[in-house]
Tab-separated table of C-alpha atoms and ligand atoms in Angstrom:
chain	number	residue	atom	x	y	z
A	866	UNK	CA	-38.503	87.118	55.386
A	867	UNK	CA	-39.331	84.502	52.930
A	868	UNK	CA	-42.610	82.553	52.747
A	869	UNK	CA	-40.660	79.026	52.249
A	870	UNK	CA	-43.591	77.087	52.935
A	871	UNK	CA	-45.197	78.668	49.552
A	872	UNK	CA	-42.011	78.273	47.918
A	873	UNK	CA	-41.769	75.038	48.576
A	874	UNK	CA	-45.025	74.049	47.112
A	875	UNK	CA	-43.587	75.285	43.763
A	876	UNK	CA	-40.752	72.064	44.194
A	877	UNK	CA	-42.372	68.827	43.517
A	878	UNK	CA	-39.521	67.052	43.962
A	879	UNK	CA	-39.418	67.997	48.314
A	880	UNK	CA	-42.800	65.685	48.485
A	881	UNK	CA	-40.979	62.900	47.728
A	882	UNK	CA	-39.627	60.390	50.602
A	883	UNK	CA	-36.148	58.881	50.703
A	884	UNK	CA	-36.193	55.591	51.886
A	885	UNK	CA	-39.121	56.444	53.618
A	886	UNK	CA	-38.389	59.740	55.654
A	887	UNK	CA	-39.099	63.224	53.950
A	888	UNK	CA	-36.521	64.570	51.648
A	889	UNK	CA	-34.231	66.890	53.201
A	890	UNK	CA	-32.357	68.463	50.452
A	891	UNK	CA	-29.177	70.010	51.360
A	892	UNK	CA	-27.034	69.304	48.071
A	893	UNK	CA	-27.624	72.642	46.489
A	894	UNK	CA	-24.270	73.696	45.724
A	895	UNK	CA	-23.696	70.584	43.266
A	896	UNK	CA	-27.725	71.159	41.894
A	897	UNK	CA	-30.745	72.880	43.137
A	898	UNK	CA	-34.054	71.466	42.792
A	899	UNK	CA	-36.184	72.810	39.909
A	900	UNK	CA	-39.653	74.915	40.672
A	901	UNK	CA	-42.924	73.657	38.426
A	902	UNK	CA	-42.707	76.760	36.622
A	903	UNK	CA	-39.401	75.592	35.415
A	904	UNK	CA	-40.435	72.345	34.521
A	905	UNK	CA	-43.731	73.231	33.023
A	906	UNK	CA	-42.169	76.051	30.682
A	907	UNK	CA	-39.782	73.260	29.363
A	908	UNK	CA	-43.527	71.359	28.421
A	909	UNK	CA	-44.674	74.568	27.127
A	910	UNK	CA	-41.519	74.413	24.708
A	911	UNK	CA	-41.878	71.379	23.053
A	912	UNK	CA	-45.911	71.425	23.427
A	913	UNK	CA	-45.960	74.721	21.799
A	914	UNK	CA	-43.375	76.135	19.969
A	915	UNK	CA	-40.451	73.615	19.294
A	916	UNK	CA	-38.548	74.765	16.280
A	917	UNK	CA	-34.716	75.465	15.456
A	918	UNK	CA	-33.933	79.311	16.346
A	919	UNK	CA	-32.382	81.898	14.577
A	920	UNK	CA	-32.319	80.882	10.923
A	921	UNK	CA	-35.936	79.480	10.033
A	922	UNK	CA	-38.916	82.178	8.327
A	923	UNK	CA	-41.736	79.908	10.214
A	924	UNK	CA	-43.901	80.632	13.102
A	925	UNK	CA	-42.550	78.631	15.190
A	926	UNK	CA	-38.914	79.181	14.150
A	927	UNK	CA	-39.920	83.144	15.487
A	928	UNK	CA	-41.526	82.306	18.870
A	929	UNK	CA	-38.834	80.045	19.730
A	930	UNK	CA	-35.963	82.288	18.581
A	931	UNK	CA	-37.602	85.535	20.635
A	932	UNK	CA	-38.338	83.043	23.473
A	933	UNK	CA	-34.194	82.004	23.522
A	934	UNK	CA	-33.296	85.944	23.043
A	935	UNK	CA	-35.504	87.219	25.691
A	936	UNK	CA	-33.426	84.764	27.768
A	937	UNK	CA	-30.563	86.749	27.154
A	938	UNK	CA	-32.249	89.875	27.885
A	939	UNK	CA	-32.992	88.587	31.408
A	940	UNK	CA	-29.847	87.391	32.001
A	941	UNK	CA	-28.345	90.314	31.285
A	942	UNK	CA	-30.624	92.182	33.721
A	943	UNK	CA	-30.130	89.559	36.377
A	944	UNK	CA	-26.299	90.580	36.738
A	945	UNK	CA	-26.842	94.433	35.368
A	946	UNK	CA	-24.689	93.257	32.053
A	947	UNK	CA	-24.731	96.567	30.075
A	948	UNK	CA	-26.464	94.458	27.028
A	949	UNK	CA	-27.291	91.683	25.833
A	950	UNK	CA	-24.936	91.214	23.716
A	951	UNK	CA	-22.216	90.175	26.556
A	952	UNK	CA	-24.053	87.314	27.510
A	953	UNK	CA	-22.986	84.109	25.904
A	954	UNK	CA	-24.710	80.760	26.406
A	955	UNK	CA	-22.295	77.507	26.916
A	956	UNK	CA	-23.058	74.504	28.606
A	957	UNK	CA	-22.417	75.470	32.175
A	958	UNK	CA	-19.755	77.465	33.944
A	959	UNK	CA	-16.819	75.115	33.438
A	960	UNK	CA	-17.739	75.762	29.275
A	961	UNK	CA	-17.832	79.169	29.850
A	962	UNK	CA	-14.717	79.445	31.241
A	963	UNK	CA	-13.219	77.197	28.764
A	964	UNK	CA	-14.331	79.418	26.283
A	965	UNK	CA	-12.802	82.554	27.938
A	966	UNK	CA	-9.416	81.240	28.649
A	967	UNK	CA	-9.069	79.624	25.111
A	968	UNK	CA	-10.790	82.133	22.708
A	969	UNK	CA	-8.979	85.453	25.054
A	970	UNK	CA	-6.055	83.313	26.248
A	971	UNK	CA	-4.538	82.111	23.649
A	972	UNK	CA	-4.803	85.273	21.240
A	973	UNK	CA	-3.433	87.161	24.467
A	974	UNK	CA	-1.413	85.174	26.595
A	975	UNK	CA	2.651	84.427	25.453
A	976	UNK	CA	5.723	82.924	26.982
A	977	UNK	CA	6.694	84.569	30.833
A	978	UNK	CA	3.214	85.927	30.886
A	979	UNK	CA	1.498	84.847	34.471
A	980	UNK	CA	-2.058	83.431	35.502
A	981	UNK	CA	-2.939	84.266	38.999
A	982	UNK	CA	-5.610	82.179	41.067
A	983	UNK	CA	-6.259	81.165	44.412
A	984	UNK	CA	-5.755	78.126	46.308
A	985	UNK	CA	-9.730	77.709	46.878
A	986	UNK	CA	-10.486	77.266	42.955
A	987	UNK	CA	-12.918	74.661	41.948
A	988	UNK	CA	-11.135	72.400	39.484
A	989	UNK	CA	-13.213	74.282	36.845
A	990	UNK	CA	-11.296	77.519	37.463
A	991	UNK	CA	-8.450	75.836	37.421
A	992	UNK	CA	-7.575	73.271	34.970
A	993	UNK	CA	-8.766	75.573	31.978
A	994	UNK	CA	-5.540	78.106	32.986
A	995	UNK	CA	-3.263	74.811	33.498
A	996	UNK	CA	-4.234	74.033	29.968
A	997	UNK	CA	-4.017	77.488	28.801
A	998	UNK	CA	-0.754	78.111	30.534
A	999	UNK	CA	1.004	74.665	29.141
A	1000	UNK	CA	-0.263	76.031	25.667
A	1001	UNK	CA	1.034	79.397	25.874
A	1002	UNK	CA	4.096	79.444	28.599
A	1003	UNK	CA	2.350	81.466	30.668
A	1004	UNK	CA	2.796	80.528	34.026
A	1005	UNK	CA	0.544	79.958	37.502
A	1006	UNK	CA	0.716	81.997	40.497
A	1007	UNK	CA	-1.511	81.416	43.723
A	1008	UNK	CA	-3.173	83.674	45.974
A	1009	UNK	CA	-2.802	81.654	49.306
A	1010	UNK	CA	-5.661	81.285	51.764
A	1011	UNK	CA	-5.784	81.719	55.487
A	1012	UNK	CA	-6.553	78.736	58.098
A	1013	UNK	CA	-10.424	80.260	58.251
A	1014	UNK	CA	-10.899	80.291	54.591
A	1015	UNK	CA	-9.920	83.381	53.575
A	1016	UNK	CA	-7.732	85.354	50.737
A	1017	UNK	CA	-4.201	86.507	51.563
A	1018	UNK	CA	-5.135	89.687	50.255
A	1019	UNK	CA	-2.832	91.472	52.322
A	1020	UNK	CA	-0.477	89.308	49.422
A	1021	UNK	CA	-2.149	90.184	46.836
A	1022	UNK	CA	-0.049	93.472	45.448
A	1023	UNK	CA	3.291	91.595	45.749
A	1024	UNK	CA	2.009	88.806	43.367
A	1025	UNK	CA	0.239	91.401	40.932
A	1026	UNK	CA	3.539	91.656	38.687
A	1027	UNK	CA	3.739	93.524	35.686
A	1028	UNK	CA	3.656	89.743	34.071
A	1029	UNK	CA	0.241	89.073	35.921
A	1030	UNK	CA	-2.270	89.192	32.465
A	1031	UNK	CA	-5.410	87.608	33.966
A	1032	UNK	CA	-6.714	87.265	37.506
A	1033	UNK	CA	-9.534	83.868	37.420
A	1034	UNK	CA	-11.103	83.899	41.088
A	1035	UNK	CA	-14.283	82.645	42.523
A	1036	UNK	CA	-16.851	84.875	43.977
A	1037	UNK	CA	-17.757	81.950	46.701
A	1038	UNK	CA	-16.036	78.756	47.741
A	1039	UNK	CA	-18.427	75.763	46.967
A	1040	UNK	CA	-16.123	74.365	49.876
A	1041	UNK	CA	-15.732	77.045	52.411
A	1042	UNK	CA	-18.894	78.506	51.720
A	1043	UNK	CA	-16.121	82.018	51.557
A	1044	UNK	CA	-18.019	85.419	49.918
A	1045	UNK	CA	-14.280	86.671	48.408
A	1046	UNK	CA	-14.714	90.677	47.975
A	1047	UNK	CA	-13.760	90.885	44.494
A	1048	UNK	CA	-14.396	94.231	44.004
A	1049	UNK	CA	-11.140	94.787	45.611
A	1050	UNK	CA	-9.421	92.126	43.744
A	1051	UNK	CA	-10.326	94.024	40.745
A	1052	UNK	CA	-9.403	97.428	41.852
A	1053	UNK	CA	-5.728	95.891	42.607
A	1054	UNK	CA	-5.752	93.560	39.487
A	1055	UNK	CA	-6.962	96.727	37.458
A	1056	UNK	CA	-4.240	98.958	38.620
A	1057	UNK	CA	-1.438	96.795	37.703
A	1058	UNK	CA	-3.518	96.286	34.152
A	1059	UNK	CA	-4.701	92.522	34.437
A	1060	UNK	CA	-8.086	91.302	33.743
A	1061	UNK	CA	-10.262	89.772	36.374
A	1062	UNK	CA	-12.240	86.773	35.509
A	1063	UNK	CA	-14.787	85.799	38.128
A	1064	UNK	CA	-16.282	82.233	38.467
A	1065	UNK	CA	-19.796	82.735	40.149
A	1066	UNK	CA	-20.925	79.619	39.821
A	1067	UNK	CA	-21.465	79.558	43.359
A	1068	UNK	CA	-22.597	83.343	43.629
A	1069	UNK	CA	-24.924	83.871	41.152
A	1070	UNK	CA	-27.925	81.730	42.454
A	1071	UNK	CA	-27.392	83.068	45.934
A	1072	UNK	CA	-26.631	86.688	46.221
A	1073	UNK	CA	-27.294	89.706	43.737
A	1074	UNK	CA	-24.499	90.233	41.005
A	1075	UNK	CA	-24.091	93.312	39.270
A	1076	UNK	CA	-20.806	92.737	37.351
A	1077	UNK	CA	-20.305	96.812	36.299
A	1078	UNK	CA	-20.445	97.055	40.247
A	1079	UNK	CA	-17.843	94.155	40.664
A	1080	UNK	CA	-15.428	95.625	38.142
A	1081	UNK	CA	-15.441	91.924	36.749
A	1082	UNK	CA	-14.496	91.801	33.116
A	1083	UNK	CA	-15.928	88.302	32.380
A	1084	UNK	CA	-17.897	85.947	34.640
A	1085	UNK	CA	-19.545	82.488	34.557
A	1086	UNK	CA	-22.387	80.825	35.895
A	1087	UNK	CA	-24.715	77.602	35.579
A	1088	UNK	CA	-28.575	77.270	35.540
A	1089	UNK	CA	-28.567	74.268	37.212
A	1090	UNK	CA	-27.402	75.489	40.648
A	1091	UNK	CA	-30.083	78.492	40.522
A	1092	UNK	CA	-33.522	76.239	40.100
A	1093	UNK	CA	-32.876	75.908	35.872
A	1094	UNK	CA	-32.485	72.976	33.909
A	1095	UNK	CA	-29.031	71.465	33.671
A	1096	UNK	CA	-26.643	72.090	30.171
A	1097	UNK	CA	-26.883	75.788	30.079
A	1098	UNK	CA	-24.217	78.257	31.463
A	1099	UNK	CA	-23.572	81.536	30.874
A	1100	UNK	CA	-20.418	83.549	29.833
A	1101	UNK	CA	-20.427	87.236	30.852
A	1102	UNK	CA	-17.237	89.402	29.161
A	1103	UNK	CA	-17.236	93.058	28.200
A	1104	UNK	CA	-18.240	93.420	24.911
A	1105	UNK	CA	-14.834	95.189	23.485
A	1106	UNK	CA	-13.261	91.629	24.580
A	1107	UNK	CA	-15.957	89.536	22.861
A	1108	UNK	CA	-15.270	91.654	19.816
A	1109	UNK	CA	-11.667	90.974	19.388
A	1110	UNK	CA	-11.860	87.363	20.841
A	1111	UNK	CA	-11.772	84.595	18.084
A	1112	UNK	CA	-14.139	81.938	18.196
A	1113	UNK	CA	-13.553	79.368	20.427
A	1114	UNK	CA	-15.815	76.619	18.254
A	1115	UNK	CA	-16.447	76.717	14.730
A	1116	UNK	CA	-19.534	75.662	12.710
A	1117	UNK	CA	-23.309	76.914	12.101
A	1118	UNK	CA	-24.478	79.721	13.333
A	1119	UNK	CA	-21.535	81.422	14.308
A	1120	UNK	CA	-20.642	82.936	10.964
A	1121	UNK	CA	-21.187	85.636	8.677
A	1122	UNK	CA	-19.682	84.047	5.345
A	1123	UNK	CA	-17.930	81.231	4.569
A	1124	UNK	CA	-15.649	80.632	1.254
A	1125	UNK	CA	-14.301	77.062	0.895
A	1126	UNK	CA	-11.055	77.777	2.617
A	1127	UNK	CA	-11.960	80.680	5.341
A	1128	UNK	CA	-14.946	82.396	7.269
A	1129	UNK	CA	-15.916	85.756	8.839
A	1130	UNK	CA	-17.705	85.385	12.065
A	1131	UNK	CA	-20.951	86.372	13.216
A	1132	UNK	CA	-21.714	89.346	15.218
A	1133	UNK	CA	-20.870	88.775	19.279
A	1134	UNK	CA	-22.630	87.179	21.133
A	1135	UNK	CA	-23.497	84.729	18.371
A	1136	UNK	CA	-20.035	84.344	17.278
A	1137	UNK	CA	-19.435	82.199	20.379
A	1138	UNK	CA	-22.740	79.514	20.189
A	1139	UNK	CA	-22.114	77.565	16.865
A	1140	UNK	CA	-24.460	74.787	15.972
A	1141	UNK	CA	-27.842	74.575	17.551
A	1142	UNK	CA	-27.647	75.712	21.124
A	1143	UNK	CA	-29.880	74.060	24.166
A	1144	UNK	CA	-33.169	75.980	23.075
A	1145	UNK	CA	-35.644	74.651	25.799
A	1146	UNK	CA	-33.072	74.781	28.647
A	1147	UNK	CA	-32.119	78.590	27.751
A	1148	UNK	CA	-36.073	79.127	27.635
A	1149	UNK	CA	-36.863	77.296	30.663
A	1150	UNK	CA	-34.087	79.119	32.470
A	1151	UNK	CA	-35.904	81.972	31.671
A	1152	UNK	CA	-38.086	81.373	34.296
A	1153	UNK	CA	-35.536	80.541	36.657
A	1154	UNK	CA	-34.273	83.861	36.686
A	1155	UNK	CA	-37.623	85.421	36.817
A	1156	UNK	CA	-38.726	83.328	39.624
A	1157	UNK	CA	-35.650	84.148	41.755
A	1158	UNK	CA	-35.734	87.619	40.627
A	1159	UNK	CA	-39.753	87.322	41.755
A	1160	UNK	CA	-38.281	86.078	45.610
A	1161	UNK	CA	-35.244	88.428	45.799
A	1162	UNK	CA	-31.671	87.468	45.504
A	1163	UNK	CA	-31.622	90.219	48.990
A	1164	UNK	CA	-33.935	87.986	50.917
A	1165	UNK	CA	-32.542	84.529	49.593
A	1166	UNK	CA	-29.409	85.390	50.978
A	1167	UNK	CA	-30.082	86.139	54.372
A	1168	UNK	CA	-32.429	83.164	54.717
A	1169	UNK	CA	-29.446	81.240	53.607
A	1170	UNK	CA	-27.145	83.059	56.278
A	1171	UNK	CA	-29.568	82.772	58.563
A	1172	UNK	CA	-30.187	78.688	58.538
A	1173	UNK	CA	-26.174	78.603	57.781
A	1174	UNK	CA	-25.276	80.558	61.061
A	1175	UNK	CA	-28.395	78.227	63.422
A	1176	UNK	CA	-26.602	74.911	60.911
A	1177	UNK	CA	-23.088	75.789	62.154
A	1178	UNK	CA	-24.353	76.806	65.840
A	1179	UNK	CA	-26.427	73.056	66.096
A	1180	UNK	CA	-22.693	71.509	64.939
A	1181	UNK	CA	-20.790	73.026	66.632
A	1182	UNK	CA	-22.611	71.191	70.143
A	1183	UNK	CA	-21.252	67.970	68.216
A	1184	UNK	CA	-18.241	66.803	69.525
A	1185	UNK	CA	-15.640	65.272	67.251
A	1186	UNK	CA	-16.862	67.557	64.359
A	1187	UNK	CA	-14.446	69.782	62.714
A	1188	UNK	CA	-15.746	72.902	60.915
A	1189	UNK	CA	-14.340	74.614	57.778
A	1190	UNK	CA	-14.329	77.979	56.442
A	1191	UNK	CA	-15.651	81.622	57.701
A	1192	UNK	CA	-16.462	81.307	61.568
A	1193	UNK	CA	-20.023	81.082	62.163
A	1194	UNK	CA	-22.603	84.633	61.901
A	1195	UNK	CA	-19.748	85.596	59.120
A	1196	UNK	CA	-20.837	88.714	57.054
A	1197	UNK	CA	-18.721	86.885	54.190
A	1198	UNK	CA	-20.047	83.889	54.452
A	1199	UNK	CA	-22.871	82.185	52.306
A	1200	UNK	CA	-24.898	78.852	53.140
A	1201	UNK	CA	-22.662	76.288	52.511
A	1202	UNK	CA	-21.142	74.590	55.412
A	1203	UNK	CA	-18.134	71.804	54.867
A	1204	UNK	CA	-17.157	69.304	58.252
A	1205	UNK	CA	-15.892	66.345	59.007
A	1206	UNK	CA	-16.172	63.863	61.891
A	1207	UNK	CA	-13.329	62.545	63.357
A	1208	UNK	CA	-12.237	58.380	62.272
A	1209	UNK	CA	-15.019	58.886	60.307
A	1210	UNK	CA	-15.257	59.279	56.383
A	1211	UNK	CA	-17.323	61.805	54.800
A	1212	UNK	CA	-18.765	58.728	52.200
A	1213	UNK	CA	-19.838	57.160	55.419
A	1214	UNK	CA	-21.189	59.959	56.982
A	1215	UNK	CA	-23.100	60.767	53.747
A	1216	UNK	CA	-24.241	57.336	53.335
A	1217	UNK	CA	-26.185	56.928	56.978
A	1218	UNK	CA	-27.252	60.552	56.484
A	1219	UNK	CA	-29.000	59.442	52.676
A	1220	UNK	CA	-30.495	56.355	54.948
A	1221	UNK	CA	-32.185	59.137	57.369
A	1222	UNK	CA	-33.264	61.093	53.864
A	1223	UNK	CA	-30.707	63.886	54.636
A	1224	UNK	CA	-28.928	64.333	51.086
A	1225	UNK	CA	-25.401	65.742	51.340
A	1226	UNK	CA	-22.521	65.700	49.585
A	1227	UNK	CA	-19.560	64.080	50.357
A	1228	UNK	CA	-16.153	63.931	48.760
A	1229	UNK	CA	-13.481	66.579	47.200
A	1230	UNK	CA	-15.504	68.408	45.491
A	1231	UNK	CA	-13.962	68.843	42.440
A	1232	UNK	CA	-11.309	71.024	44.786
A	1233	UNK	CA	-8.507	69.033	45.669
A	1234	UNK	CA	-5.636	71.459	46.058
A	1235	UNK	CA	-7.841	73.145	48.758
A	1236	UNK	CA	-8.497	69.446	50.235
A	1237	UNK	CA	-4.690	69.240	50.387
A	1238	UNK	CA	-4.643	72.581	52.132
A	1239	UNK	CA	-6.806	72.143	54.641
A	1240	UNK	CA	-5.260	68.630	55.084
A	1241	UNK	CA	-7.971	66.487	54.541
A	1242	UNK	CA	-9.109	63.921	51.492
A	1243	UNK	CA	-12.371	64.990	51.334
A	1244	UNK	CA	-15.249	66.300	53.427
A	1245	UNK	CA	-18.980	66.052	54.303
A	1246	UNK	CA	-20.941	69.385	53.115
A	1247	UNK	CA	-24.588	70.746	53.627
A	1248	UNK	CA	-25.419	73.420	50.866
A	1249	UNK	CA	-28.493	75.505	51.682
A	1250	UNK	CA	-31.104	77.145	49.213
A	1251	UNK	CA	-34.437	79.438	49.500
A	1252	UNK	CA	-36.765	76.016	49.932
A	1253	UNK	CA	-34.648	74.858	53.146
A	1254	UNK	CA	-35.794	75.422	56.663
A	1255	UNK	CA	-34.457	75.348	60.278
A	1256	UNK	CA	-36.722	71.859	60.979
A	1257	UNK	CA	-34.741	70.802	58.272
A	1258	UNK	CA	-31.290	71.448	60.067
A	1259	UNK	CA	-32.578	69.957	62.994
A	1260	UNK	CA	-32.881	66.610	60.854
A	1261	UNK	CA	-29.230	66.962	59.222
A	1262	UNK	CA	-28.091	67.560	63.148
A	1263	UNK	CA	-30.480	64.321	64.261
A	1264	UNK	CA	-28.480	62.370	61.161
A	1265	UNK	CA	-25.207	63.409	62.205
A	1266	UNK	CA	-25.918	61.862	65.453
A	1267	UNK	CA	-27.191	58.623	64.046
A	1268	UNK	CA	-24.110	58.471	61.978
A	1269	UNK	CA	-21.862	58.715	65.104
A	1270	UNK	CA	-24.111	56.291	67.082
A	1271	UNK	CA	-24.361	53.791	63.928
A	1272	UNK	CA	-20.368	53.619	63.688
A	1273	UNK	CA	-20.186	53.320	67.382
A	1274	UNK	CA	-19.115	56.659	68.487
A	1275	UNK	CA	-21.035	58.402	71.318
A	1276	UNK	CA	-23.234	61.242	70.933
A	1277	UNK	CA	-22.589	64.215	72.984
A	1278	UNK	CA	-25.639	66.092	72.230
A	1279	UNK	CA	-29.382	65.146	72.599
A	1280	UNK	CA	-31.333	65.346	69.809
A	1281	UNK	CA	-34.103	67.417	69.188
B	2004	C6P	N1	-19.585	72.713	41.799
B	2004	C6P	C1	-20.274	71.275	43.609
B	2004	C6P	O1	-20.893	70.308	44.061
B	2004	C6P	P1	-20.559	73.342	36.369
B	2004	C6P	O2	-20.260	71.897	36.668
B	2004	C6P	O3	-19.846	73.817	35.143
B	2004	C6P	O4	-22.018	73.631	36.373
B	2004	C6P	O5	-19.993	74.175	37.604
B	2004	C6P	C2	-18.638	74.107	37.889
B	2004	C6P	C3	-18.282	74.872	39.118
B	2004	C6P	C4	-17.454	75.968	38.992
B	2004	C6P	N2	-17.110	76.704	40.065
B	2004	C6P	C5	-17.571	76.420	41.275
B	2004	C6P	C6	-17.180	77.294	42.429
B	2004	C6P	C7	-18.399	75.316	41.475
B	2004	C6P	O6	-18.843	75.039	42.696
B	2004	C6P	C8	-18.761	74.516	40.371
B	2004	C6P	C9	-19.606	73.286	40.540
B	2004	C6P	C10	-20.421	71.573	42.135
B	2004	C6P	O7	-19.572	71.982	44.304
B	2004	C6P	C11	-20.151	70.375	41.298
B	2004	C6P	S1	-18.504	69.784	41.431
């Protein structure tokens, strides 16, 4: 059990009141809120020890550069990396794919070769293989879902051809709130010789990762959905693929000589960060990790399944409210929770909901061929984290209700 009333005394952001009612945040999935120790080690940075890493001889030049590399220590341990020296730091996990599927993709990938995904990628793990694919003639195949939100895996062999290079999945649906078991993926992808790439953008704040466990050969992730500041992500890949990638951007940093006409790169992981990375972010996400390391990604996920299974319980007594994904009390399932209410857009619903101080996102989000498959434009969703609580539900459910009685539809449930 988690103590979420001391958690939440390390957010200073869930004091605050939205037009005048208590902040209820349920937007997680899109960005969690950030604890003081987070904030205050970003202070600490540029208070303390502000200096460029890596190539100055100065004091502060060596704090901050063991500050950034103890980073990558951490981060390593947080997903039981083998080293260090598989963890590369991007922008976010939409960089770190990028860099993946250009620096591996393009060196790898030729004419009649095939890309297979599924049909409940964010846009992220999707547009970077369209691009890759239109550069290379490789071509797309899709692993189809079921009505409930799940993988086809039962179709899964018959699209794993001897063409299939790369498999790019996500570990859960920012949409469906889906857990996909990827360690099965693998083991099929594997067999037929394909690497798996695994987008855990949505995982990796939530639930423990061990990627040697999940077979995964590379896998990406943001701070800023797991309580760190936004503009750093993280690129896992197995080191012998690091090593024979090329670079994917050129400049400082990343190289070992340069000659007027041509370079030799760096050692991996620096090969992949040229120019001067996002020092105080990296060290501030630091403490991200250690603070949800300090909780337990164990415990954080079943508080989120717990609140998810009582959120989709309270909605289901709403009438005219359709549910997506997993059904609820779902082993597979993790706290995200997409619906919509009939005649009624999600922008709307979101809008009465911000009113009550309920925040929620509304819209495609950033997944429109799964929109299109589950037949709708967009959709209302609630995205849970370790600082939310069941009073807090109740409120979201109490919203709902004003939002049907505000655009003159009758509530079928009394509220709490
Ligand atoms: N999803 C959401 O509200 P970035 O933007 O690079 O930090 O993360 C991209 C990304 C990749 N994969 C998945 C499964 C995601 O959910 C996201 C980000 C946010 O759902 C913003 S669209």
């Amino acid at each position: 059990m988690l103590d979420v009333t001391a958690i939440r005394k390390d957010f200073p952001i869930l004091n605050r009141k939205v037009h005048g009612k208590p902040l209820v945040y349920l937007d997680n999935a899109a960005t969690s809120q950030k604890p003081r120790q987070v904030i205050d080690a970003l202070t600490r940075y540029y208070t303390r020890f502000n200096a460029n890493i890596h190539r100055g001889i100065h004091t502060l030049a060596e704090e901050a550069t063991a500050a950034y590399e103890a980073v990558r220590e951490r981060a390593a341990r947080f997903i039981h990396a083998p080293s260090a020296r598989a963890i590369v730091f991007t922008r976010n996990a939409t960089e770190a794919i990028n860099l993946f599927a250009n620096a591996w993709g393009r060196k790898h990938l030729r004419s009649g070769d095939q890309i297979l995904l599924s049909e409940m990628e964010h846009h992220s793990n999707l547009v970077p293989w369209q691009l890759l694919a239109r550069a290379t003639g490789a071509s797309l195949a899709f692993l189809k879902i079921t009505d409930e939100g799940r993988l086809r895996l039962e179709e899964l062999d018959a699209l794993l051809t001897p063409r299939t290079k790369l498999v790019a999945i996500t570990h859960m649906s920012n949409v469906l709130g889906t857990i996909n078991p990827i360690e099965r993926v693998v083991e099929r992808a594997h067999a037929r010789g394909a690497l798996v790439v695994v987008d855990a953008a949505q995982s990796a704040p939530h639930l423990p990762l061990d990627v040697q466990r999940l077979g995964a050969d590379a896998l990406a992730f943001s701070s800023h959905k797991m309580l760190g500041p936004t503009g750093v992500g993280v690129l896992y890949a197995r080191e012998d693929l690091l090593e024979e990638m090329d670079p994917f951007l050129g400049g400082g940093e990343m190289i070992s000589d340069v000659q007027l006409t041509s370079a030799t790169w760096n050692d991996i992981p620096w090969k992949f960060e040229a120019g001067t990375p996002n020092i105080a972010d990296v060290i501030a996400f630091g403490e991200a990790l250690t603070y949800l390391q300090g909780v337990g990604l164990d415990q954080i996920h079943a508080h989120e399944h717990e609140l998810v299974t009582y959120a989709m319980k309270r909605l289901r007594e709403i009438d005219d409210l359709t549910l997506y994904g997993p059904g609820n009390g779902a082993a597979d399932r993790g706290g995200v929770v997409s619906f919509n209410l009939d005649a009624l857009h999600p922008h709307d619903v979101g809008t009465v909901l911000d009113a009550e101080g309920v925040a929620i996102r509304a819209g495609h989000h950033c997944a429109k061929p799964l929109m299109r498959r589950l037949g709708v434009v967009a959709t209302a969703r609630a995205s849970f984290y370790l600082y939310n609580t069941r009073e807090e539900v109740d409120r979201l459910i109490d919203a709902i209700l004003a939002a049907q009685a505000f655009f003159g539809k009758p509530a079928h449930v009394t509220s709490r």
